[in-house]
């Protein structure tokens, strides 16, 4: 009996001491999970990377490439941007980057007065180099150091060539564009037209959707009403693709139409896979991110100056629907 | 009471140390926690203050551009220097998580200060328009500072999220620790107090038990104590007292025994003397008369009667002379032979006396009148009742340390109960005998030998009785007859 009591007391005591020490250990454990000391040396260049539609798959890939390269090149990459396409917010981001005295800005080009003013005057006065990525702006107006992205002109040519191959050398082609003129859109258009000029049987129709000068075509449905015979559509501004397909589907089958777009459209690949569109111009977003950071680093290190003012072009290729038409 | 006091002090000190340790560690912990809180809070306050001062700077700049007075410029300068101080402090907050936001934030404030300086310079140079443009720019930048502050603090919240959770978690753990600690300490103190009190009371209880045993008269149980404090001294003293008492007790008991034995031997002697006196009314007269009768018988030509009378006279003389001191066996046997001689005259052929004597043992000392009463007993019980008489064997064997005397008869024997009674009984009772009783003889022999093992009785009913006496040769216990 005495033994049992002693044993029980010993067990209870052991348990209590164990628990007490356990609790004490948890309380007096001094290792707080404080953020680590800044490892980055202050002389590492800080580069701001600014874009619209941060969550867009295209841009996600660009950022992935940029961050990868930043890691290699030893650049502090500060990716900022906006969700959506609000121009004022976008410009505000650029302005903040300039006032924050970053060492360089890589930015999606915006063909707008304020953008040009910011890059030309403000960035220059703060001595901040600017590289445009994916979408360019005219080099004389922005004082950008260089452009990294697809050669939009040749991409337009590629697409036009594909169209001729698919449709044959005659017919009407509607080129859908945003009413607000954008430089990259213009480049693509130039490319397409340049190619189609060689085929006199092809008639091109430029449709600036939402433009004041052309009030009949305020929406895609108007477009279809207006040109009921046309079978070929090229979304020079990729954003119209989804709407176009939806609109056509409400009237007839999509199959007979020749629909082409660029990979900036979120749904482009899904549409291609389901056979609703006929081709996509695929760009190399990861390459763009990579090369833009690399070039910026070279500029900052004064290694490869001056950079090629015309730009560094990344690959573009036509992706065709695998399913037979 | 040094030791007990020490123990009590020890208990108190142990309790005190536990309390102090707990108190100190809790205070230390609290301090640490407070520091952590303060540190984090200070970050926020300073980061925020940088923004507030930025806004005030822009405000004062605005006043200056509108009304360029000395007072206004001083206010602007004051805010600028304050911003520089804060800038230095904020730059210390840089860590891996917030580096880019914080750098942006700080650079924005620098841009703001630069823009403010530009506005002041323009204003000082009298160029109002550029000054106003710069002021507008500064307002923009102040806006951005405000915006960036939100990002920075946002980032802070995210990075310190885990720390806040840890702080909350630790508060809960602290409560838990408090409970465990309370239970543990209570248990520990209970145990310690129990053990401690046991160490004080156990020796005392042992002592109490010993005292109780002593009170009951048991002096032979040793008192032991395994403690090292005052109770050990107490127990030691107590043990000494007990052993003294025990010794005294044993001595007293021995003395009493000796006294009793002495008393008894004296009594026995008195009785034998009295008996002998009774049997010899006037020994000298009788002795002389017997001698005269012997001469007369011899003269009358009865030589046999004369010898007989001489034997009686010798016996009588021996009795008178040797009552109070040990005699040699030789003399005792001589007297025994005289006695047999007399008895032979009485029983004639009915009595056969055979003796085997080892001459070497004859010098051994023996109390007087020892053998004669035993032989007399044998004659009375074995020879007298029988019509055909009986035989008595008397043997004396010499051994290195003792002499064995056997008196054997062929009478009817005696019962075992009787033997036991004869052997056991110490009290002296009168019995059927001419002279000194058997028990008297045995008792005296025992006292003489200083041992109980002096006599052995072997008897078989119808065959006879054998009495064996052992007389030790060593110096006899000094008994004063």
PDB file of C-alpha atoms in Angstrom, chain A residues 15-120:
ATOM      1  CA  UNK A  15       4.178  14.620 -14.456  1.00  0.00           C
ATOM      2  CA  UNK A  16       3.794  17.987 -12.720  1.00  0.00           C
ATOM      3  CA  UNK A  17       7.442  18.863 -13.032  1.00  0.00           C
ATOM      4  CA  UNK A  18       7.492  17.811 -16.650  1.00  0.00           C
ATOM      5  CA  UNK A  19       4.442  19.960 -17.398  1.00  0.00           C
ATOM      6  CA  UNK A  20       5.838  22.897 -15.465  1.00  0.00           C
ATOM      7  CA  UNK A  21       9.138  22.797 -17.251  1.00  0.00           C
ATOM      8  CA  UNK A  22       7.414  22.332 -20.556  1.00  0.00           C
ATOM      9  CA  UNK A  23       5.277  25.415 -19.930  1.00  0.00           C
ATOM     10  CA  UNK A  24       8.262  27.367 -18.630  1.00  0.00           C
ATOM     11  CA  UNK A  25      10.229  26.407 -21.708  1.00  0.00           C
ATOM     12  CA  UNK A  26       7.416  27.665 -23.934  1.00  0.00           C
ATOM     13  CA  UNK A  27       7.142  30.921 -22.012  1.00  0.00           C
ATOM     14  CA  UNK A  28      10.831  31.687 -21.665  1.00  0.00           C
ATOM     15  CA  UNK A  29      11.740  30.554 -25.134  1.00  0.00           C
ATOM     16  CA  UNK A  30      13.486  33.713 -26.257  1.00  0.00           C
ATOM     17  CA  UNK A  31      13.671  33.146 -29.971  1.00  0.00           C
ATOM     18  CA  UNK A  32      11.088  35.547 -31.329  1.00  0.00           C
ATOM     19  CA  UNK A  33      10.249  35.176 -34.965  1.00  0.00           C
ATOM     20  CA  UNK A  34      11.388  38.650 -35.782  1.00  0.00           C
ATOM     21  CA  UNK A  35      11.982  39.563 -39.402  1.00  0.00           C
ATOM     22  CA  UNK A  36      15.524  38.931 -40.501  1.00  0.00           C
ATOM     23  CA  UNK A  37      18.005  41.746 -40.734  1.00  0.00           C
ATOM     24  CA  UNK A  38      18.151  43.254 -44.174  1.00  0.00           C
ATOM     25  CA  UNK A  39      20.725  41.257 -46.070  1.00  0.00           C
ATOM     26  CA  UNK A  40      20.577  43.370 -49.139  1.00  0.00           C
ATOM     27  CA  UNK A  41      23.499  45.653 -49.467  1.00  0.00           C
ATOM     28  CA  UNK A  42      22.418  49.245 -50.011  1.00  0.00           C
ATOM     29  CA  UNK A  43      24.290  49.480 -53.291  1.00  0.00           C
ATOM     30  CA  UNK A  44      22.194  46.812 -54.974  1.00  0.00           C
ATOM     31  CA  UNK A  45      20.224  48.593 -57.700  1.00  0.00           C
ATOM     32  CA  UNK A  46      16.511  48.967 -57.036  1.00  0.00           C
ATOM     33  CA  UNK A  47      14.444  48.518 -60.152  1.00  0.00           C
ATOM     34  CA  UNK A  48      10.714  49.141 -60.298  1.00  0.00           C
ATOM     35  CA  UNK A  49       8.676  46.921 -62.575  1.00  0.00           C
ATOM     36  CA  UNK A  50       5.303  48.497 -63.339  1.00  0.00           C
ATOM     37  CA  UNK A  51       2.426  47.111 -65.397  1.00  0.00           C
ATOM     38  CA  UNK A  52      -1.319  46.992 -65.869  1.00  0.00           C
ATOM     39  CA  UNK A  53      -3.380  43.909 -65.044  1.00  0.00           C
ATOM     40  CA  UNK A  54      -0.935  42.382 -62.627  1.00  0.00           C
ATOM     41  CA  UNK A  55      -2.961  39.199 -62.346  1.00  0.00           C
ATOM     42  CA  UNK A  56      -3.038  38.567 -66.085  1.00  0.00           C
ATOM     43  CA  UNK A  57      -1.424  35.205 -67.014  1.00  0.00           C
ATOM     44  CA  UNK A  58       0.700  36.998 -69.578  1.00  0.00           C
ATOM     45  CA  UNK A  59       2.069  39.393 -66.979  1.00  0.00           C
ATOM     46  CA  UNK A  60       2.451  36.700 -64.365  1.00  0.00           C
ATOM     47  CA  UNK A  61       4.862  35.015 -66.731  1.00  0.00           C
ATOM     48  CA  UNK A  62       6.683  38.255 -67.483  1.00  0.00           C
ATOM     49  CA  UNK A  63       7.154  38.848 -63.770  1.00  0.00           C
ATOM     50  CA  UNK A  64       8.319  35.288 -63.228  1.00  0.00           C
ATOM     51  CA  UNK A  65      11.010  35.765 -65.854  1.00  0.00           C
ATOM     52  CA  UNK A  66      11.972  39.154 -64.462  1.00  0.00           C
ATOM     53  CA  UNK A  67      12.245  37.920 -60.900  1.00  0.00           C
ATOM     54  CA  UNK A  68      14.314  34.973 -61.959  1.00  0.00           C
ATOM     55  CA  UNK A  69      16.743  37.234 -63.745  1.00  0.00           C
ATOM     56  CA  UNK A  70      16.755  39.741 -60.855  1.00  0.00           C
ATOM     57  CA  UNK A  71      17.863  36.958 -58.546  1.00  0.00           C
ATOM     58  CA  UNK A  72      20.727  36.104 -60.865  1.00  0.00           C
ATOM     59  CA  UNK A  73      21.746  39.655 -61.640  1.00  0.00           C
ATOM     60  CA  UNK A  74      21.566  40.899 -58.053  1.00  0.00           C
ATOM     61  CA  UNK A  75      18.837  43.437 -58.575  1.00  0.00           C
ATOM     62  CA  UNK A  76      16.173  44.398 -56.047  1.00  0.00           C
ATOM     63  CA  UNK A  77      13.107  44.102 -58.182  1.00  0.00           C
ATOM     64  CA  UNK A  78      10.111  46.031 -56.870  1.00  0.00           C
ATOM     65  CA  UNK A  79       7.120  44.745 -58.789  1.00  0.00           C
ATOM     66  CA  UNK A  80       4.225  47.176 -58.592  1.00  0.00           C
ATOM     67  CA  UNK A  81       1.263  47.712 -60.745  1.00  0.00           C
ATOM     68  CA  UNK A  82      -2.464  47.847 -60.831  1.00  0.00           C
ATOM     69  CA  UNK A  83      -5.208  45.335 -61.221  1.00  0.00           C
ATOM     70  CA  UNK A  84      -7.123  46.487 -64.258  1.00  0.00           C
ATOM     71  CA  UNK A  85      -6.277  49.167 -66.723  1.00  0.00           C
ATOM     72  CA  UNK A  86      -6.996  52.451 -64.970  1.00  0.00           C
ATOM     73  CA  UNK A  87      -4.634  54.853 -66.605  1.00  0.00           C
ATOM     74  CA  UNK A  88      -4.433  57.394 -63.807  1.00  0.00           C
ATOM     75  CA  UNK A  89      -3.572  54.781 -61.231  1.00  0.00           C
ATOM     76  CA  UNK A  90      -0.963  53.362 -63.554  1.00  0.00           C
ATOM     77  CA  UNK A  91       0.659  56.738 -64.095  1.00  0.00           C
ATOM     78  CA  UNK A  92       0.538  57.400 -60.387  1.00  0.00           C
ATOM     79  CA  UNK A  93       2.548  54.236 -59.814  1.00  0.00           C
ATOM     80  CA  UNK A  94       5.178  55.451 -62.215  1.00  0.00           C
ATOM     81  CA  UNK A  95       5.320  58.813 -60.533  1.00  0.00           C
ATOM     82  CA  UNK A  96       5.720  57.265 -57.108  1.00  0.00           C
ATOM     83  CA  UNK A  97       8.548  55.104 -58.458  1.00  0.00           C
ATOM     84  CA  UNK A  98      10.279  58.187 -59.788  1.00  0.00           C
ATOM     85  CA  UNK A  99       9.916  60.135 -56.540  1.00  0.00           C
ATOM     86  CA  UNK A 100      11.058  57.050 -54.660  1.00  0.00           C
ATOM     87  CA  UNK A 101      14.320  57.392 -56.546  1.00  0.00           C
ATOM     88  CA  UNK A 102      14.557  53.886 -57.838  1.00  0.00           C
ATOM     89  CA  UNK A 103      17.593  53.171 -59.958  1.00  0.00           C
ATOM     90  CA  UNK A 104      15.617  52.074 -62.964  1.00  0.00           C
ATOM     91  CA  UNK A 105      12.079  51.586 -64.189  1.00  0.00           C
ATOM     92  CA  UNK A 106      10.861  48.794 -66.421  1.00  0.00           C
ATOM     93  CA  UNK A 107       7.372  49.627 -67.524  1.00  0.00           C
ATOM     94  CA  UNK A 108       4.661  48.485 -69.853  1.00  0.00           C
ATOM     95  CA  UNK A 109       4.572  51.158 -72.487  1.00  0.00           C
ATOM     96  CA  UNK A 110       1.557  53.420 -72.586  1.00  0.00           C
ATOM     97  CA  UNK A 111       0.926  55.570 -75.605  1.00  0.00           C
ATOM     98  CA  UNK A 112      -0.255  58.601 -73.694  1.00  0.00           C
ATOM     99  CA  UNK A 113       0.831  62.199 -73.258  1.00  0.00           C
ATOM    100  CA  UNK A 114       1.176  61.967 -69.486  1.00  0.00           C
ATOM    101  CA  UNK A 115       3.263  58.833 -69.790  1.00  0.00           C
ATOM    102  CA  UNK A 116       5.567  60.494 -72.253  1.00  0.00           C
ATOM    103  CA  UNK A 117       5.834  63.561 -70.060  1.00  0.00           C
ATOM    104  CA  UNK A 118       6.680  61.494 -67.014  1.00  0.00           C
ATOM    105  CA  UNK A 119       9.335  59.470 -68.750  1.00  0.00           C
ATOM    106  CA  UNK A 120      10.742  62.325 -70.712  1.00  0.00           C
TER     107      UNK A 120
END
